[in-house]
């Protein structure tokens, strides 16, 4: 195994000496990485991006140009953050206190955005803290996320709502044909998968067109509360 390459930091980047940058990572021109931020191995921080104080990023994350990741955000391995995305960190933003005095760090408590493994945030999306983006979910470009996003969900709009499911490859999942053909109109289970076995009660099956992986969706009385899990690779 070849040794890992050192981090590459552009001359115009502003990286605090108190930040930790993993081997093989790249910090591009005009990016800023604040004190005590921790970036895992193989991360890319694009031109003009901002990584706030104490932010934690896992391995192989990509933060594209001019994205703003405010503390105390947490990004797991393999997270993609598109151009000009913003992660907020204040419930009730104000520049001043009720008496007109300028707010200091002691006058408010930051709240963070948590992004789980493999999730992607599209260009110019805004994640309004505190929210959690589930593993392998996709937030569409321009969306405003105000509630937690389930794993593998595809969300879009203002405010963001689930419009589908996505697999690990990022492509929208497609319903298993036998299930789709026989599915009732309500939230009951679809009756069969491609192997002809009965689908479990309260389930619907989906397949990733890129990898062939099979997923099972658990159907709730409120469809916005549905969840999905991968059952085969």
Coordinates of C-alpha atoms in Angstrom, one line a residue:
X1 CA 0.0 0.0 0.0
X2 CA 1.4 3.4 -1.0
X3 CA 1.7 6.0 1.8
X4 CA -1.0 8.6 2.0
X5 CA -0.3 12.0 0.5
X6 CA 0.0 15.1 2.7
X7 CA -2.8 17.6 2.7
X8 CA -2.7 20.2 -0.1
X9 CA -3.6 23.8 1.0
X10 CA -3.7 26.6 -1.6
X11 CA -1.6 29.7 -0.8
X12 CA -4.7 32.0 -0.5
X13 CA -6.6 29.6 1.8
X14 CA -7.0 30.6 5.4
X15 CA -6.5 27.5 7.6
X16 CA -6.1 27.9 11.3
X17 CA -3.1 26.3 12.8
X18 CA -5.5 24.8 15.4
X19 CA -7.5 23.0 12.7
X20 CA -6.8 19.3 11.8
X21 CA -6.6 18.5 8.1
X22 CA -6.6 14.8 7.2
X23 CA -4.0 13.3 4.8
X24 CA -4.8 13.6 1.1
X25 CA -7.3 16.5 1.7
X26 CA -7.3 19.6 -0.5
X27 CA -8.2 23.1 0.7
X28 CA -8.6 25.4 -2.4
X29 CA -8.2 29.1 -2.9
X30 CA -9.9 31.6 -0.6
X31 CA -11.4 28.9 1.6
X32 CA -11.4 29.4 5.3
X33 CA -11.1 26.6 7.9
X34 CA -11.5 27.8 11.5
X35 CA -10.0 26.9 14.8
X36 CA -10.5 23.3 16.0
X37 CA -12.2 22.1 12.9
X38 CA -11.4 18.5 12.1
X39 CA -11.4 17.2 8.5
X40 CA -10.9 13.5 7.8
X41 CA -8.7 12.0 5.1
X42 CA -9.3 12.7 1.5
X43 CA -11.7 15.7 2.0
X44 CA -12.0 18.5 -0.6
X45 CA -13.0 22.1 0.4
X46 CA -13.7 24.3 -2.7
X47 CA -12.9 27.9 -3.5
X48 CA -14.3 30.4 -1.0
X49 CA -15.9 27.8 1.2
X50 CA -16.2 28.3 5.0
X51 CA -15.7 25.6 7.6
X52 CA -16.7 27.0 11.0
X53 CA -14.9 26.6 14.4
X54 CA -15.1 23.1 15.7
X55 CA -16.9 21.6 12.7
X56 CA -16.3 17.9 12.3
X57 CA -16.0 16.2 8.8
X58 CA -15.4 12.5 8.2
X59 CA -13.4 10.9 5.4
X60 CA -13.8 11.7 1.7
X61 CA -16.2 14.6 2.1
X62 CA -16.6 17.2 -0.6
X63 CA -17.6 20.8 0.2
X64 CA -18.0 22.7 -3.0
X65 CA -17.3 26.4 -3.8
X66 CA -18.7 29.0 -1.5
X67 CA -20.6 26.6 0.8
X68 CA -20.9 27.9 4.4
X69 CA -20.7 25.2 7.1
X70 CA -21.3 26.9 10.4
X71 CA -20.4 25.3 13.7
X72 CA -21.3 23.0 15.3
X73 CA -22.1 21.0 12.1
X74 CA -21.2 17.3 11.9
X75 CA -20.6 15.6 8.6
X76 CA -20.1 11.8 8.4
X77 CA -17.9 10.0 5.8
X78 CA -18.6 10.6 2.2
X79 CA -20.9 13.6 2.5
X80 CA -21.3 15.9 -0.6
X81 CA -22.2 19.6 0.0
X82 CA -22.9 21.5 -3.2
X83 CA -21.9 25.0 -4.3
X84 CA -23.3 27.9 -2.1
X85 CA -25.0 25.6 0.4
X86 CA -25.6 27.1 3.8
X87 CA -25.9 25.3 7.1
X88 CA -27.3 27.7 9.7
X89 CA -26.6 27.6 13.4
X90 CA -29.0 30.0 15.2
X91 CA -32.6 29.4 16.3
X92 CA -33.5 33.1 16.6
X93 CA -30.9 35.2 14.8
X94 CA -30.4 38.8 16.0
X95 CA -27.4 41.1 15.8
X96 CA -28.4 42.9 19.0
X97 CA -30.0 42.1 22.4
X98 CA -33.5 43.5 23.3
X99 CA -31.7 46.5 25.0
X100 CA -29.8 47.3 21.7
X101 CA -26.4 46.0 22.8
X102 CA -24.4 44.0 20.4
X103 CA -24.8 40.3 20.9
X104 CA -21.7 38.4 22.0
X105 CA -20.9 34.7 21.9
X106 CA -22.4 34.3 25.5
X107 CA -25.8 35.7 24.4
X108 CA -26.8 32.8 22.2
X109 CA -26.3 29.1 21.9
X110 CA -25.4 27.7 18.4
X111 CA -27.3 24.7 17.1
X112 CA -26.0 22.4 14.3
X113 CA -26.8 20.5 11.2
X114 CA -25.9 16.8 11.2
X115 CA -25.4 15.0 7.9
X116 CA -25.0 11.2 8.0
X117 CA -22.9 8.9 5.8
X118 CA -23.1 9.4 2.0
X119 CA -25.8 12.1 2.0
X120 CA -25.7 14.8 -0.7
X121 CA -26.9 18.5 -0.4
X122 CA -27.6 20.2 -3.7
X123 CA -26.4 23.6 -4.8
X124 CA -27.8 26.6 -2.9
X125 CA -29.8 24.5 -0.5
X126 CA -30.3 25.8 3.0
X127 CA -30.4 23.5 6.0
X128 CA -31.9 25.3 9.0
X129 CA -30.5 24.0 12.2
X130 CA -31.1 21.9 14.1
X131 CA -31.8 19.2 11.5
X132 CA -30.4 15.8 10.7
X133 CA -29.9 14.6 7.1
X134 CA -30.1 10.8 7.1
X135 CA -27.6 8.5 5.5
X136 CA -27.5 8.4 1.6
X137 CA -30.3 11.0 1.4
X138 CA -30.4 13.7 -1.3
X139 CA -31.5 17.3 -0.8
X140 CA -32.4 18.9 -4.1
X141 CA -30.8 22.1 -5.3
X142 CA -32.4 25.2 -3.8
X143 CA -34.4 23.3 -1.1
X144 CA -34.9 24.7 2.4
X145 CA -34.7 21.9 4.9
X146 CA -36.5 22.7 8.2
X147 CA -37.2 19.1 9.4
X148 CA -35.1 15.9 9.7
X149 CA -34.7 14.0 6.5
X150 CA -34.9 10.2 6.6
X151 CA -32.2 8.0 5.3
X152 CA -32.4 7.5 1.5
X153 CA -35.0 10.2 1.1
X154 CA -35.1 12.6 -1.9
X155 CA -36.4 16.0 -0.7
X156 CA -37.1 19.1 -2.7
X157 CA -38.9 22.5 -2.4
X158 CA -39.5 25.2 0.2
X159 CA -39.9 23.9 2.7
X160 CA -38.3 20.6 1.6
X161 CA -40.7 17.6 1.3
X162 CA -40.0 14.0 0.4
X163 CA -40.6 13.3 -3.3
X164 CA -39.0 9.9 -3.6
X165 CA -36.2 7.6 -2.4
X166 CA -32.6 7.3 -3.6
X167 CA -30.1 4.5 -3.4
X168 CA -26.4 4.6 -2.5
X169 CA -25.6 5.5 -6.1
X170 CA -27.8 8.7 -5.9
X171 CA -30.3 7.5 -8.5
X172 CA -34.0 7.5 -7.7
X173 CA -35.3 4.1 -6.7
X174 CA -37.9 2.5 -8.8
X175 CA -40.8 0.4 -7.5
X176 CA -40.5 -3.4 -7.9
X177 CA -42.7 -4.2 -10.9
X178 CA -44.9 -6.8 -9.3
X179 CA -45.5 -4.6 -6.3
X180 CA -46.3 -1.6 -8.3
X181 CA -48.8 -3.5 -10.6
X182 CA -50.7 -4.9 -7.6
X183 CA -50.3 -2.2 -5.0
X184 CA -53.6 -1.0 -3.3
X185 CA -54.3 2.7 -3.2
X186 CA -54.0 3.0 0.5
X187 CA -51.0 2.5 2.8
X188 CA -51.4 -1.3 2.7
X189 CA -48.5 -3.6 1.7
X190 CA -47.7 -4.3 -1.9
X191 CA -48.2 -8.0 -2.3
X192 CA -45.1 -9.5 -3.9
X193 CA -41.5 -8.9 -4.8
X194 CA -39.6 -10.1 -7.9
X195 CA -39.0 -13.5 -6.3
X196 CA -42.8 -14.0 -5.9
X197 CA -42.7 -14.0 -2.1
X198 CA -45.4 -12.1 -0.3
X199 CA -44.2 -8.6 0.8
X200 CA -44.3 -8.1 4.6
X201 CA -47.4 -6.4 5.9
X202 CA -47.1 -2.6 5.8
X203 CA -44.2 -2.7 3.3
X204 CA -43.5 -1.6 -0.2
X205 CA -40.4 -2.7 -2.2
X206 CA -38.1 -0.6 -4.4
X207 CA -34.9 -1.3 -6.4
X208 CA -31.9 0.8 -7.3
X209 CA -31.5 0.9 -11.1
X210 CA -27.8 1.5 -10.8
X211 CA -26.8 -1.3 -8.4
X212 CA -29.8 -3.6 -8.3
X213 CA -30.0 -3.4 -4.5
X214 CA -33.5 -4.0 -3.0
X215 CA -35.1 -1.8 -0.5
X216 CA -38.1 -2.1 1.8
X217 CA -40.3 0.9 2.7
X218 CA -42.2 0.8 5.9
X219 CA -45.6 2.5 5.4
X220 CA -46.9 4.7 8.1
X221 CA -50.4 6.2 8.5
X222 CA -48.8 9.5 7.6
X223 CA -46.7 9.0 4.5
X224 CA -44.3 11.7 5.5
X225 CA -43.2 9.3 8.3
X226 CA -42.4 6.4 6.0
X227 CA -38.9 5.0 6.3
X228 CA -36.8 2.7 4.0
X229 CA -34.0 0.3 4.5
X230 CA -31.7 -1.6 2.2
X231 CA -32.3 -5.4 2.4
X232 CA -29.8 -6.6 -0.3
X233 CA -26.6 -5.2 -1.8

